[in-house]
Amino acid sequence: MIVLDRKARRELEQLLTDGNTAQKIAKRARIVLMTAAGHGVVAIMREVGVSKTTVWRWQDYFVEAGVDGLIKGRSKPPGRKSLSAAMKLKVVEKTVKERPANATHWSVRSMAEEMGISHTSVQRIWAEHGLKPHLLRSFKISNDPDFIAKVEDIVGLYVDPPEKALVLSVDEKRSHGEWIATDALAE
């Protein structure tokens, strides 16, 4: 049970009647006024449109902090600190300039472990900078020892094809579950 003195009752009623009072503060004031009038928790939660725990929380907090406490609200525990610009820059530079040991590119989790931050932080940083290390945009040269001879043979088919030749080219890599095939007809 909450017992209100005249000053507290007047301040709470004024919060309810003032059209400029934020809704959340008006609800808190209504919870305390209804409690002081002897209404039960279930009646208060139905009238105000809040949960039981919300009613209990603001009843307890009013006893602890008064009308000023209802207006200011409970302070929330601090969340995680946001990453500094310097840390973000380090992640970007490392992503662009370095390769991880024993891997072809950085994964979100390997970068997070390397930098000592969460993988979701790495995801946000990469998204902000449009980085997609798993999508390489560079041309890769084959390490096949016969690569040059094979290129010459293939280019020769296109440059000087045999008479009435049909030249087919099939990429050995798959793209989204389908084989990529291109063809060229020689006349």
Coordinates of N, CA and C in Angstrom, one line a residue:
M1 N 0.8 -1.2 0.0 CA 0.0 0.0 0.0 C 0.9 1.2 0.0
I2 N 0.5 2.2 -0.8 CA 1.2 3.4 -0.9 C 0.3 4.5 -0.3
V3 N 0.9 5.3 0.6 CA 0.2 6.5 1.1 C 0.9 7.7 0.6
L4 N 0.0 8.6 0.0 CA 0.5 9.8 -0.6 C 0.2 11.0 0.2
D5 N 1.2 11.9 0.4 CA 1.0 13.2 1.0 C 0.3 14.1 0.0
R6 N -0.1 15.3 0.4 CA -0.8 16.2 -0.5 C 0.0 16.6 -1.7
K7 N 1.3 16.9 -1.4 CA 2.2 17.4 -2.5 C 2.4 16.3 -3.5
A8 N 2.7 15.1 -3.1 CA 2.9 14.0 -4.1 C 1.6 13.8 -4.9
R9 N 0.5 13.7 -4.2 CA -0.8 13.5 -4.9 C -1.1 14.6 -6.0
R10 N -0.8 15.8 -5.6 CA -1.1 17.0 -6.5 C -0.1 16.9 -7.7
E11 N 1.1 16.5 -7.5 CA 2.1 16.4 -8.6 C 1.7 15.3 -9.5
L12 N 1.3 14.1 -9.0 CA 0.9 13.0 -9.8 C -0.4 13.3 -10.6
E13 N -1.3 14.0 -10.0 CA -2.6 14.4 -10.7 C -2.3 15.4 -11.8
Q14 N -1.3 16.3 -11.5 CA -1.0 17.3 -12.5 C -0.3 16.6 -13.7
L15 N 0.5 15.6 -13.4 CA 1.1 14.8 -14.5 C 0.1 14.2 -15.4
L16 N -1.0 13.7 -14.8 CA -2.1 13.1 -15.6 C -2.9 14.0 -16.4
T17 N -3.1 15.2 -15.9 CA -4.0 16.2 -16.6 C -3.2 17.1 -17.6
D18 N -1.9 17.1 -17.4 CA -1.1 18.0 -18.3 C -0.9 17.2 -19.7
G19 N -1.4 17.8 -20.7 CA -1.4 17.3 -22.1 C 0.0 17.1 -22.6
N20 N 1.0 17.7 -22.0 CA 2.4 17.6 -22.5 C 3.2 16.5 -21.8
T21 N 2.5 15.8 -20.9 CA 3.2 14.7 -20.2 C 3.4 13.5 -21.1
A22 N 4.6 12.9 -21.2 CA 4.8 11.8 -22.0 C 3.9 10.6 -21.5
Q23 N 3.4 9.8 -22.4 CA 2.5 8.7 -22.0 C 3.1 7.8 -21.0
K24 N 4.4 7.5 -21.1 CA 5.0 6.5 -20.2 C 5.0 7.1 -18.8
I25 N 5.2 8.4 -18.6 CA 5.2 9.0 -17.3 C 3.8 9.1 -16.8
A26 N 2.8 9.4 -17.6 CA 1.4 9.4 -17.2 C 1.0 8.0 -16.7
K27 N 1.4 7.0 -17.4 CA 1.1 5.6 -16.9 C 1.6 5.3 -15.6
R28 N 2.9 5.8 -15.3 CA 3.5 5.6 -14.0 C 2.7 6.3 -12.9
A29 N 2.3 7.5 -13.2 CA 1.6 8.3 -12.3 C 0.2 7.6 -12.0
R30 N -0.4 7.1 -13.0 CA -1.7 6.4 -12.8 C -1.6 5.2 -12.0
I31 N -0.5 4.4 -12.2 CA -0.2 3.2 -11.4 C -0.1 3.6 -9.9
V32 N 0.6 4.7 -9.6 CA 0.8 5.1 -8.2 C -0.5 5.6 -7.6
L33 N -1.2 6.4 -8.3 CA -2.5 7.0 -7.8 C -3.5 5.9 -7.6
M34 N -3.6 4.9 -8.5 CA -4.5 3.8 -8.3 C -4.1 2.9 -7.2
T35 N -2.8 2.7 -7.0 CA -2.3 1.9 -5.8 C -2.7 2.6 -4.5
A36 N -2.5 3.9 -4.5 CA -2.9 4.7 -3.3 C -4.4 4.7 -3.0
A37 N -5.2 4.6 -4.1 CA -6.6 4.5 -3.9 C -7.1 3.1 -3.5
G38 N -6.2 2.2 -3.4 CA -6.6 0.8 -3.0 C -6.9 -0.2 -4.1
H39 N -6.7 0.2 -5.3 CA -6.9 -0.8 -6.4 C -5.9 -1.9 -6.4
G40 N -6.3 -3.1 -6.8 CA -5.4 -4.2 -6.8 C -4.5 -4.2 -8.1
V41 N -3.5 -5.0 -8.1 CA -2.6 -5.1 -9.2 C -3.3 -5.5 -10.5
V42 N -4.2 -6.4 -10.5 CA -4.9 -6.9 -11.7 C -5.7 -5.7 -12.3
A43 N -6.4 -5.0 -11.4 CA -7.3 -3.9 -11.9 C -6.4 -2.8 -12.5
I44 N -5.2 -2.5 -11.8 CA -4.3 -1.5 -12.3 C -3.8 -1.9 -13.7
M45 N -3.3 -3.1 -13.8 CA -2.7 -3.5 -15.1 C -3.7 -3.5 -16.2
R46 N -5.0 -3.8 -15.9 CA -6.0 -3.8 -17.0 C -6.4 -2.3 -17.3
E47 N -6.5 -1.5 -16.3 CA -6.8 -0.1 -16.6 C -5.7 0.7 -17.3
V48 N -4.5 0.4 -16.9 CA -3.3 1.2 -17.4 C -2.8 0.5 -18.7
G49 N -3.0 -0.8 -18.8 CA -2.6 -1.5 -20.0 C -1.1 -1.9 -19.9
V50 N -0.7 -2.4 -18.8 CA 0.7 -2.8 -18.6 C 0.7 -4.2 -17.9
S51 N 1.8 -4.8 -17.8 CA 2.0 -6.1 -17.1 C 2.0 -6.0 -15.6
K52 N 1.9 -7.1 -14.9 CA 2.0 -7.1 -13.5 C 3.3 -6.6 -13.0
T53 N 4.4 -7.2 -13.7 CA 5.7 -6.8 -13.3 C 6.0 -5.3 -13.5
T54 N 5.3 -4.7 -14.5 CA 5.5 -3.2 -14.6 C 4.8 -2.5 -13.5
V55 N 3.6 -2.9 -13.1 CA 2.9 -2.3 -11.9 C 3.8 -2.4 -10.7
W56 N 4.3 -3.6 -10.4 CA 5.2 -3.8 -9.2 C 6.4 -3.0 -9.3
R57 N 7.1 -2.9 -10.5 CA 8.3 -2.2 -10.7 C 8.1 -0.7 -10.3
W58 N 7.0 -0.1 -10.8 CA 6.8 1.3 -10.6 C 6.3 1.6 -9.2
Q59 N 5.5 0.7 -8.6 CA 5.2 0.9 -7.2 C 6.4 0.9 -6.3
D60 N 7.3 -0.1 -6.5 CA 8.5 -0.2 -5.7 C 9.4 1.1 -6.0
Y61 N 9.5 1.5 -7.2 CA 10.4 2.6 -7.5 C 9.8 3.9 -7.0
F62 N 8.5 4.1 -6.9 CA 7.9 5.3 -6.3 C 8.3 5.3 -4.8
V63 N 8.2 4.2 -4.2 CA 8.5 4.2 -2.7 C 10.0 4.5 -2.5
E64 N 10.8 4.1 -3.5 CA 12.3 4.3 -3.4 C 12.6 5.8 -3.8
A65 N 12.1 6.3 -4.9 CA 12.5 7.5 -5.5 C 11.5 8.6 -5.6
G66 N 10.2 8.4 -5.2 CA 9.2 9.4 -5.2 C 8.8 9.9 -6.6
V67 N 8.1 11.0 -6.7 CA 7.6 11.5 -8.0 C 8.7 11.8 -9.0
D68 N 9.8 12.4 -8.5 CA 11.0 12.6 -9.4 C 11.5 11.3 -10.0
G69 N 11.5 10.2 -9.3 CA 11.9 8.9 -9.8 C 11.0 8.5 -10.9
L70 N 9.7 8.7 -10.8 CA 8.8 8.3 -11.8 C 9.0 9.1 -13.1
I71 N 9.3 10.4 -12.9 CA 9.6 11.3 -14.1 C 10.9 10.9 -14.8
K72 N 11.9 10.7 -14.0 CA 13.2 10.4 -14.6 C 13.3 9.0 -15.1
G73 N 12.6 8.1 -14.5 CA 12.7 6.7 -14.9 C 13.9 6.0 -14.3
R74 N 13.9 4.7 -14.4 CA 15.0 3.9 -13.9 C 16.1 4.0 -14.9
S75 N 17.3 4.2 -14.4 CA 18.5 4.2 -15.3 C 18.7 2.7 -15.7
K76 N 19.1 2.6 -17.0 CA 19.3 1.2 -17.5 C 20.8 1.0 -17.3
P77 N 21.2 -0.3 -17.1 CA 22.6 -0.6 -17.0 C 23.3 -0.3 -18.4
P78 N 24.5 0.1 -18.3 CA 25.1 0.5 -19.6 C 25.3 -0.7 -20.5
G79 N 25.1 -0.5 -21.8 CA 25.2 -1.6 -22.7 C 26.7 -1.7 -23.1
R80 N 27.0 -2.5 -24.1 CA 28.4 -2.6 -24.5 C 28.8 -1.3 -25.2
K81 N 30.1 -1.0 -25.0 CA 30.6 0.2 -25.6 C 30.7 -0.1 -27.1
S82 N 30.4 1.0 -27.8 CA 30.6 0.8 -29.3 C 32.1 0.8 -29.6
L83 N 32.4 0.2 -30.8 CA 33.8 0.1 -31.2 C 34.3 1.4 -31.6
S84 N 35.5 1.7 -31.3 CA 36.1 2.9 -31.6 C 36.4 3.0 -33.2
A85 N 36.5 4.2 -33.7 CA 36.9 4.3 -35.1 C 38.2 3.7 -35.4
A86 N 39.1 3.7 -34.5 CA 40.4 3.1 -34.7 C 40.3 1.6 -34.8
M87 N 39.5 1.0 -34.0 CA 39.3 -0.5 -34.1 C 38.6 -0.8 -35.4
K88 N 37.6 -0.1 -35.8 CA 37.0 -0.3 -37.1 C 38.0 -0.2 -38.3
L89 N 38.8 0.8 -38.2 CA 39.8 1.0 -39.2 C 40.8 -0.2 -39.3
K90 N 41.2 -0.7 -38.1 CA 42.1 -1.9 -38.1 C 41.4 -3.1 -38.7
V91 N 40.1 -3.3 -38.4 CA 39.4 -4.4 -39.0 C 39.4 -4.3 -40.6
V92 N 39.1 -3.1 -41.0 CA 39.0 -2.9 -42.5 C 40.4 -3.1 -43.1
E93 N 41.4 -2.5 -42.5 CA 42.8 -2.7 -43.1 C 43.2 -4.1 -43.1
K94 N 43.0 -4.8 -42.0 CA 43.4 -6.2 -41.9 C 42.6 -7.0 -43.0
T95 N 41.3 -6.7 -43.2 CA 40.5 -7.5 -44.1 C 41.0 -7.3 -45.5
V96 N 41.4 -6.0 -45.9 CA 41.8 -5.7 -47.2 C 43.3 -6.1 -47.5
K97 N 44.2 -5.9 -46.5 CA 45.6 -6.0 -46.8 C 46.2 -7.3 -46.3
E98 N 45.6 -8.1 -45.5 CA 46.2 -9.3 -45.0 C 45.3 -10.5 -45.3
R99 N 46.0 -11.7 -45.3 CA 45.3 -13.0 -45.4 C 45.5 -13.7 -44.1
P100 N 44.5 -14.5 -43.7 CA 44.7 -15.3 -42.5 C 45.6 -16.5 -42.7
A101 N 46.2 -16.9 -41.7 CA 47.1 -18.1 -41.8 C 46.2 -19.3 -42.1
N102 N 46.6 -20.1 -43.0 CA 45.9 -21.4 -43.4 C 44.5 -21.1 -44.0
A103 N 44.2 -20.0 -44.6 CA 43.0 -19.8 -45.3 C 43.1 -18.8 -46.4
T104 N 42.2 -18.9 -47.4 CA 42.3 -18.0 -48.5 C 41.7 -16.6 -48.3
H105 N 40.8 -16.5 -47.3 CA 40.2 -15.2 -47.0 C 39.7 -15.2 -45.6
W106 N 39.4 -14.0 -45.1 CA 38.9 -13.9 -43.7 C 37.4 -14.3 -43.7
S107 N 37.1 -15.1 -42.6 CA 35.7 -15.3 -42.4 C 35.3 -14.3 -41.2
V108 N 34.0 -14.1 -41.0 CA 33.6 -13.2 -40.0 C 34.1 -13.7 -38.6
R109 N 34.1 -15.0 -38.4 CA 34.5 -15.5 -37.1 C 36.0 -15.5 -36.9
S110 N 36.7 -15.8 -38.0 CA 38.2 -15.8 -37.9 C 38.7 -14.3 -37.6
M111 N 38.1 -13.4 -38.3 CA 38.4 -12.0 -38.1 C 38.1 -11.5 -36.6
A112 N 36.9 -12.0 -36.2 CA 36.5 -11.6 -34.8 C 37.4 -12.1 -33.8
E113 N 37.9 -13.4 -34.0 CA 38.8 -14.0 -33.0 C 40.1 -13.3 -33.1
E114 N 40.6 -13.0 -34.3 CA 41.9 -12.3 -34.5 C 41.9 -10.9 -33.8
M115 N 40.8 -10.2 -33.9 CA 40.7 -8.8 -33.4 C 40.2 -8.7 -32.0
G116 N 39.6 -9.8 -31.4 CA 39.1 -9.8 -30.1 C 37.8 -9.1 -29.9
I117 N 37.0 -9.2 -31.0 CA 35.6 -8.5 -30.9 C 34.6 -9.6 -31.4
S118 N 33.3 -9.2 -31.3 CA 32.3 -10.2 -31.6 C 32.2 -10.3 -33.1
H119 N 31.7 -11.5 -33.6 CA 31.5 -11.7 -35.0 C 30.4 -10.7 -35.6
T120 N 29.4 -10.3 -34.8 CA 28.4 -9.4 -35.2 C 29.0 -8.0 -35.5
S121 N 30.0 -7.7 -34.7 CA 30.7 -6.4 -34.9 C 31.4 -6.4 -36.2
V122 N 32.1 -7.5 -36.5 CA 32.8 -7.7 -37.8 C 31.8 -7.6 -38.9
Q123 N 30.6 -8.2 -38.8 CA 29.6 -8.2 -39.8 C 29.2 -6.7 -40.1
R124 N 29.0 -6.0 -39.0 CA 28.5 -4.6 -39.2 C 29.6 -3.8 -39.8
I125 N 30.9 -3.9 -39.5 CA 32.0 -3.2 -40.0 C 32.1 -3.5 -41.5
W126 N 32.0 -4.8 -41.9 CA 32.1 -5.2 -43.3 C 31.0 -4.6 -44.1
A127 N 29.8 -4.6 -43.5 CA 28.6 -4.1 -44.2 C 28.7 -2.6 -44.4
E128 N 29.2 -1.9 -43.4 CA 29.4 -0.4 -43.5 C 30.3 -0.1 -44.6
H129 N 31.4 -0.9 -44.9 CA 32.4 -0.6 -45.8 C 32.2 -1.4 -47.1
G130 N 31.2 -2.2 -47.2 CA 30.9 -3.0 -48.5 C 31.9 -4.1 -48.7
L131 N 32.5 -4.6 -47.6 CA 33.5 -5.6 -47.8 C 32.9 -7.0 -47.8
K132 N 33.4 -7.8 -48.8 CA 32.9 -9.2 -48.9 C 34.1 -10.0 -49.3
P133 N 35.0 -10.3 -48.2 CA 36.2 -11.0 -48.5 C 36.0 -12.4 -49.2
H134 N 34.9 -13.0 -49.0 CA 34.6 -14.3 -49.7 C 34.4 -14.2 -51.2
L135 N 34.1 -13.0 -51.6 CA 33.9 -12.7 -53.1 C 35.1 -12.0 -53.6
L136 N 36.0 -12.8 -54.2 CA 37.2 -12.2 -54.7 C 36.9 -11.6 -56.1
R137 N 37.5 -10.4 -56.4 CA 37.3 -9.8 -57.7 C 38.6 -9.8 -58.5
S138 N 39.5 -10.7 -58.2 CA 40.7 -10.7 -58.9 C 40.8 -12.0 -59.9
F139 N 41.6 -11.9 -60.9 CA 41.8 -13.0 -61.8 C 42.9 -13.9 -61.2
K140 N 42.6 -15.2 -61.3 CA 43.5 -16.2 -60.7 C 44.2 -16.9 -61.8
I141 N 45.5 -17.0 -61.8 CA 46.3 -17.8 -62.8 C 46.4 -19.2 -62.3
S142 N 46.2 -20.1 -63.2 CA 46.3 -21.5 -62.8 C 47.8 -21.9 -62.5
N143 N 47.9 -22.9 -61.6 CA 49.2 -23.3 -61.3 C 49.5 -24.6 -62.0
D144 N 48.7 -25.0 -63.0 CA 48.9 -26.1 -63.9 C 50.2 -25.9 -64.7
P145 N 51.2 -26.9 -64.6 CA 52.4 -26.7 -65.4 C 52.2 -26.7 -66.9
D146 N 51.1 -27.2 -67.4 CA 50.9 -27.2 -68.8 C 49.9 -26.0 -69.2
F147 N 49.7 -25.1 -68.3 CA 48.8 -24.0 -68.5 C 49.0 -23.2 -69.8
I148 N 50.2 -22.8 -70.1 CA 50.5 -22.0 -71.2 C 50.2 -22.8 -72.5
A149 N 50.6 -24.0 -72.6 CA 50.4 -24.8 -73.8 C 48.9 -25.0 -74.0
K150 N 48.1 -25.2 -72.9 CA 46.6 -25.3 -73.0 C 46.0 -24.0 -73.5
V151 N 46.5 -22.9 -73.0 CA 45.9 -21.6 -73.4 C 46.2 -21.4 -74.9
E152 N 47.4 -21.7 -75.3 CA 47.7 -21.6 -76.8 C 46.8 -22.4 -77.6
D153 N 46.6 -23.7 -77.2 CA 45.7 -24.6 -78.0 C 44.3 -24.0 -78.1
I154 N 43.8 -23.5 -77.0 CA 42.4 -23.0 -77.0 C 42.3 -21.7 -77.7
V155 N 43.2 -20.8 -77.5 CA 43.2 -19.6 -78.3 C 43.3 -19.8 -79.8
G156 N 44.2 -20.8 -80.1 CA 44.4 -21.2 -81.5 C 43.1 -21.6 -82.1
L157 N 42.2 -22.3 -81.4 CA 40.9 -22.8 -81.9 C 40.0 -21.6 -82.3
Y158 N 40.1 -20.5 -81.5 CA 39.3 -19.4 -81.7 C 39.9 -18.5 -82.8
V159 N 41.2 -18.3 -82.8 CA 41.8 -17.4 -83.8 C 41.9 -18.1 -85.2
D160 N 42.2 -19.3 -85.3 CA 42.3 -20.0 -86.6 C 41.7 -21.4 -86.5
P161 N 40.3 -21.4 -86.4 CA 39.7 -22.7 -86.2 C 39.7 -23.6 -87.5
P162 N 39.7 -24.9 -87.3 CA 39.7 -25.8 -88.4 C 38.4 -25.6 -89.2
E163 N 38.4 -26.0 -90.5 CA 37.2 -25.7 -91.3 C 36.0 -26.5 -90.8
K164 N 34.8 -25.8 -90.7 CA 33.6 -26.4 -90.3 C 33.7 -26.9 -88.8
A165 N 34.4 -26.2 -88.0 CA 34.6 -26.6 -86.6 C 33.6 -26.0 -85.7
L166 N 33.2 -26.8 -84.7 CA 32.3 -26.4 -83.6 C 33.2 -26.3 -82.4
V167 N 33.3 -25.2 -81.8 CA 34.2 -25.0 -80.6 C 33.3 -24.8 -79.4
L168 N 33.3 -25.7 -78.4 CA 32.6 -25.6 -77.2 C 33.5 -25.3 -76.0
S169 N 33.1 -24.5 -75.2 CA 33.9 -24.1 -74.0 C 33.0 -24.4 -72.7
V170 N 33.5 -25.2 -71.8 CA 32.7 -25.5 -70.6 C 33.6 -25.1 -69.4
D171 N 33.0 -24.2 -68.6 CA 33.8 -23.8 -67.4 C 33.7 -25.0 -66.4
E172 N 34.8 -25.3 -65.7 CA 34.7 -26.4 -64.8 C 34.2 -26.1 -63.4
K173 N 33.9 -24.8 -63.2 CA 33.4 -24.4 -61.9 C 31.9 -24.3 -62.0
R174 N 31.2 -24.5 -60.9 CA 29.8 -24.5 -60.8 C 29.4 -23.1 -60.3
S175 N 28.2 -22.6 -60.8 CA 27.7 -21.4 -60.3 C 26.2 -21.6 -59.9
H176 N 26.0 -21.5 -58.6 CA 24.6 -21.7 -58.1 C 24.0 -23.0 -58.5
G177 N 24.8 -24.1 -58.5 CA 24.2 -25.4 -58.8 C 24.1 -25.7 -60.3
E178 N 24.5 -24.8 -61.2 CA 24.4 -25.1 -62.6 C 25.8 -25.0 -63.2
W179 N 26.0 -25.8 -64.2 CA 27.2 -25.7 -65.0 C 27.1 -24.5 -65.9
I180 N 28.2 -23.8 -66.1 CA 28.3 -22.7 -67.0 C 28.8 -23.2 -68.3
A181 N 28.2 -23.1 -69.4 CA 28.7 -23.5 -70.7 C 28.5 -22.4 -71.7
T182 N 29.6 -22.2 -72.5 CA 29.5 -21.2 -73.5 C 30.0 -21.9 -74.8
D183 N 29.5 -21.5 -75.9 CA 29.9 -22.1 -77.2 C 30.2 -21.0 -78.2
A184 N 31.0 -21.4 -79.2 CA 31.3 -20.5 -80.3 C 31.3 -21.3 -81.5
L185 N 30.7 -20.8 -82.6 CA 30.7 -21.5 -83.8 C 31.7 -20.9 -84.8
A186 N 32.4 -21.8 -85.4 CA 33.4 -21.3 -86.4 C 32.8 -21.6 -87.8
E187 N 32.9 -20.7 -88.7 CA 32.3 -20.9 -90.0 C 33.2 -21.7 -90.9

